[in-house]
Coordinates of C-alpha atoms and ligand atoms in Angstrom, one line a residue:
V1 CA -0.1 -0.2 0.2
R2 CA 2.7 2.5 0.8
G3 CA 4.2 4.4 -2.3
S4 CA 0.9 3.4 -4.1
P5 CA -0.6 6.6 -6.1
T6 CA -3.7 6.7 -4.3
Y7 CA -1.8 7.2 -1.0
P8 CA -0.1 10.9 -1.7
R9 CA -0.7 12.8 1.4
R10 CA -0.4 10.9 4.7
G11 CA 1.5 7.9 5.9
L12 CA 2.8 6.7 9.0
K13 CA 1.1 9.0 11.9
E14 CA 2.3 9.5 15.5
G15 CA 1.1 6.4 17.6
C16 CA 2.0 4.2 14.3
Q17 CA -1.4 4.4 13.0
L18 CA -1.6 3.8 9.2
V19 CA -4.0 5.3 6.9
Q20 CA -5.6 2.2 5.1
K21 CA -8.1 2.3 2.3
S22 CA -10.6 -0.8 2.4
L23 CA -13.0 -2.2 -0.5
V24 CA -16.2 -2.7 0.3
L25 CA -18.7 -4.3 -1.7
L26 CA -22.8 -3.8 -0.7
K27 CA -23.6 -7.4 -2.3
P28 CA -26.7 -7.7 -4.8
D29 CA -28.9 -8.8 -1.6
A30 CA -28.2 -5.3 0.1
V31 CA -29.4 -3.7 -3.2
Q32 CA -32.3 -5.6 -3.7
R33 CA -33.2 -5.5 0.0
G34 CA -32.8 -1.8 -0.1
L35 CA -30.2 -1.4 2.5
V36 CA -27.8 0.5 0.2
G37 CA -28.6 3.8 2.3
E38 CA -28.6 2.0 5.6
L39 CA -25.0 0.5 4.9
I40 CA -23.6 3.4 3.6
S41 CA -24.9 5.4 6.7
R42 CA -23.5 3.0 9.1
L43 CA -20.0 3.2 7.6
E44 CA -20.1 7.0 7.5
R45 CA -21.5 7.3 11.1
R46 CA -18.5 5.2 12.2
G47 CA -16.5 8.0 10.7
L48 CA -14.9 6.3 7.6
K49 CA -14.2 8.9 4.5
L50 CA -15.9 7.9 1.4
V51 CA -13.2 8.1 -1.4
G52 CA -14.6 5.9 -4.3
M53 CA -18.4 5.0 -4.9
K54 CA -19.9 2.9 -8.0
L55 CA -22.8 0.8 -9.0
L56 CA -22.0 -1.9 -11.2
Q57 CA -22.9 -5.4 -12.7
V58 CA -20.1 -8.0 -11.5
D59 CA -19.4 -10.1 -14.2
E60 CA -18.0 -13.7 -14.2
A61 CA -14.5 -12.5 -15.2
L62 CA -14.2 -10.0 -12.2
A63 CA -16.2 -12.3 -9.8
G64 CA -13.6 -14.7 -10.6
R65 CA -10.6 -12.2 -9.9
H66 CA -12.3 -11.1 -6.7
Y67 CA -13.1 -14.2 -5.4
G68 CA -10.2 -16.2 -6.8
E69 CA -8.6 -17.1 -3.2
H70 CA -12.0 -19.4 -3.1
V71 CA -11.8 -21.1 -6.0
D72 CA -11.2 -24.3 -4.7
R73 CA -14.1 -24.3 -2.0
S74 CA -17.3 -25.9 -2.3
F75 CA -19.4 -22.6 -2.1
Y76 CA -17.3 -20.8 -4.9
R77 CA -19.9 -21.4 -7.6
G78 CA -22.7 -20.3 -5.5
L79 CA -20.5 -17.3 -4.7
V80 CA -19.6 -16.4 -8.1
D81 CA -23.5 -17.1 -8.6
F82 CA -24.6 -14.7 -6.4
I83 CA -22.3 -11.8 -6.9
T84 CA -23.3 -11.7 -10.4
S85 CA -27.0 -12.3 -9.7
S86 CA -27.7 -8.5 -9.8
P87 CA -25.9 -5.0 -9.3
T88 CA -23.6 -4.7 -6.7
V89 CA -22.3 -1.0 -4.9
A90 CA -18.4 -0.7 -4.8
L91 CA -17.1 1.4 -2.3
V92 CA -13.6 2.8 -1.1
W93 CA -13.4 4.0 2.5
E94 CA -10.2 5.4 4.1
A95 CA -9.4 5.8 7.7
D96 CA -6.4 5.1 10.3
N97 CA -6.7 1.4 10.4
A98 CA -9.6 1.2 8.0
I99 CA -9.5 -2.4 7.4
I100 CA -10.2 -3.5 10.8
L101 CA -12.9 -0.8 11.6
V102 CA -14.9 -1.9 8.3
R103 CA -14.9 -5.7 9.3
Q104 CA -15.9 -4.6 13.0
T105 CA -18.7 -3.0 11.7
M106 CA -19.9 -5.7 9.2
G107 CA -19.4 -8.3 11.9
E108 CA -18.3 -12.0 11.4
T109 CA -18.7 -14.0 7.9
D110 CA -21.5 -16.0 9.3
P111 CA -24.5 -13.5 10.3
G112 CA -25.7 -16.0 12.6
K113 CA -22.2 -15.9 14.5
S114 CA -22.1 -12.0 14.5
P115 CA -22.9 -9.8 17.0
T116 CA -26.0 -7.3 17.4
G117 CA -24.6 -4.0 16.2
T118 CA -22.8 -5.1 13.4
I119 CA -24.2 -5.0 9.6
R120 CA -24.3 -8.7 9.3
G121 CA -25.4 -9.1 13.0
D122 CA -28.4 -6.9 12.4
L123 CA -29.5 -7.3 9.2
G124 CA -28.3 -11.0 8.0
I125 CA -29.3 -14.4 8.7
N126 CA -27.2 -17.1 6.2
I127 CA -23.6 -17.4 5.3
G128 CA -24.6 -17.0 1.7
R129 CA -26.6 -14.0 1.7
N130 CA -24.4 -11.7 4.3
L131 CA -24.9 -8.3 2.5
V132 CA -21.3 -6.7 2.4
H133 CA -17.7 -7.5 1.7
G134 CA -14.6 -6.0 3.1
S135 CA -11.1 -6.4 2.4
D136 CA -9.0 -8.5 4.9
S137 CA -5.6 -6.6 4.8
P138 CA -4.0 -3.6 3.3
E139 CA -2.7 -5.6 0.5
S140 CA -5.9 -7.2 -0.5
A141 CA -7.5 -3.7 -0.4
Q142 CA -5.0 -2.5 -3.1
R143 CA -5.7 -5.4 -5.3
E144 CA -9.6 -5.5 -5.0
I145 CA -9.6 -1.5 -5.3
D146 CA -7.8 -1.9 -8.8
L147 CA -10.3 -4.4 -9.7
F148 CA -13.0 -2.4 -9.2
F149 CA -11.8 1.4 -10.0
Q150 CA -9.4 3.3 -12.1
P151 CA -7.2 5.6 -10.1
Q152 CA -8.7 8.7 -10.9
E153 CA -12.0 7.2 -9.6
V154 CA -10.6 7.1 -6.0
L155 CA -10.4 10.7 -5.0
V156 CA -8.2 12.6 -2.7
Y157 CA -10.0 15.5 -1.2
E158 CA -9.9 17.2 2.5
R159 CA -12.8 16.7 4.9
N160 CA -13.4 19.7 6.9
L161 CA -14.6 17.5 10.0
D162 CA -12.0 15.1 10.1
P163 CA -10.4 17.1 13.4
W164 CA -13.6 16.0 15.4
I165 CA -13.1 12.4 14.3
T166 CA -9.4 11.5 14.5
E167 CA -7.0 13.3 16.7
S168 CA -3.9 14.3 14.7
Ligands
DAT1 P1 -15.6 -12.3 4.6 O1 -16.5 -12.1 3.6 O2 -16.4 -12.5 6.0 O3 -14.1 -12.0 4.4 P2 -14.4 -15.0 3.5 O4 -13.2 -14.3 2.6 O5 -13.7 -16.1 4.1 O6 -15.4 -14.2 4.4 O7 -15.6 -15.5 2.2 C1 -16.0 -15.1 1.4 C2 -17.5 -15.0 1.2 O8 -17.9 -16.6 0.7 C3 -18.3 -14.7 2.4 O9 -18.5 -13.3 2.5 C4 -19.5 -15.6 2.1 C5 -19.0 -16.7 1.5 N1 -18.6 -18.2 2.2 C6 -17.4 -17.9 3.2 N2 -17.7 -19.2 3.9 C7 -18.7 -19.8 3.5 C8 -19.4 -21.1 3.9 N3 -18.6 -22.0 4.5 N4 -20.4 -21.7 2.9 C9 -21.2 -20.5 2.1 N5 -20.6 -19.5 2.0 C10 -19.2 -19.0 2.6
MG2 MG1 -12.8 -12.2 2.7

């Protein structure tokens, strides 16, 4: 992630917190259920900064690249069929430690094991319909952002309320 063209301003800060990006997908179940606003709202209220956003139809090729690590798993076919079944919203969020913050906000992979208060714990029932994807590491995030966004589609801008969200 360091040295990436999408990280022009800040790197390691005092307290060793790293500004990270996370790719979030609001999967077809979220779009079909009308939960796009609710899910974006939860991530916004957490304090994450939105730096990329699009609605797209994921095709077989993109699904295969995004979920390549799972190609040998029994659930792979169902996963690809699901993610390509209807439009998806792709988002890029930025914050200190964005990877873990997003995953905390999402909850566990299985909604049935997710605590109340998380997206999956509050809004989901089934592991195959778990509403959201969030990158699992800075390296995955960079790879996934590059799959879904052109470099110029990930924006750099000042957010005037940042001093009220992070002490820096
Ligand atoms: P996460 O989405 O929490 O990062 P993952 O990367 O392990 O989870 O898996 C990707 C997706 O695959 C997950 O969101 C839902 C599906 N999946 C994972 N494990 C599964 C299982 N045991 N049965 C059915 N679907 C599964
Ligand atoms: Mg994952």
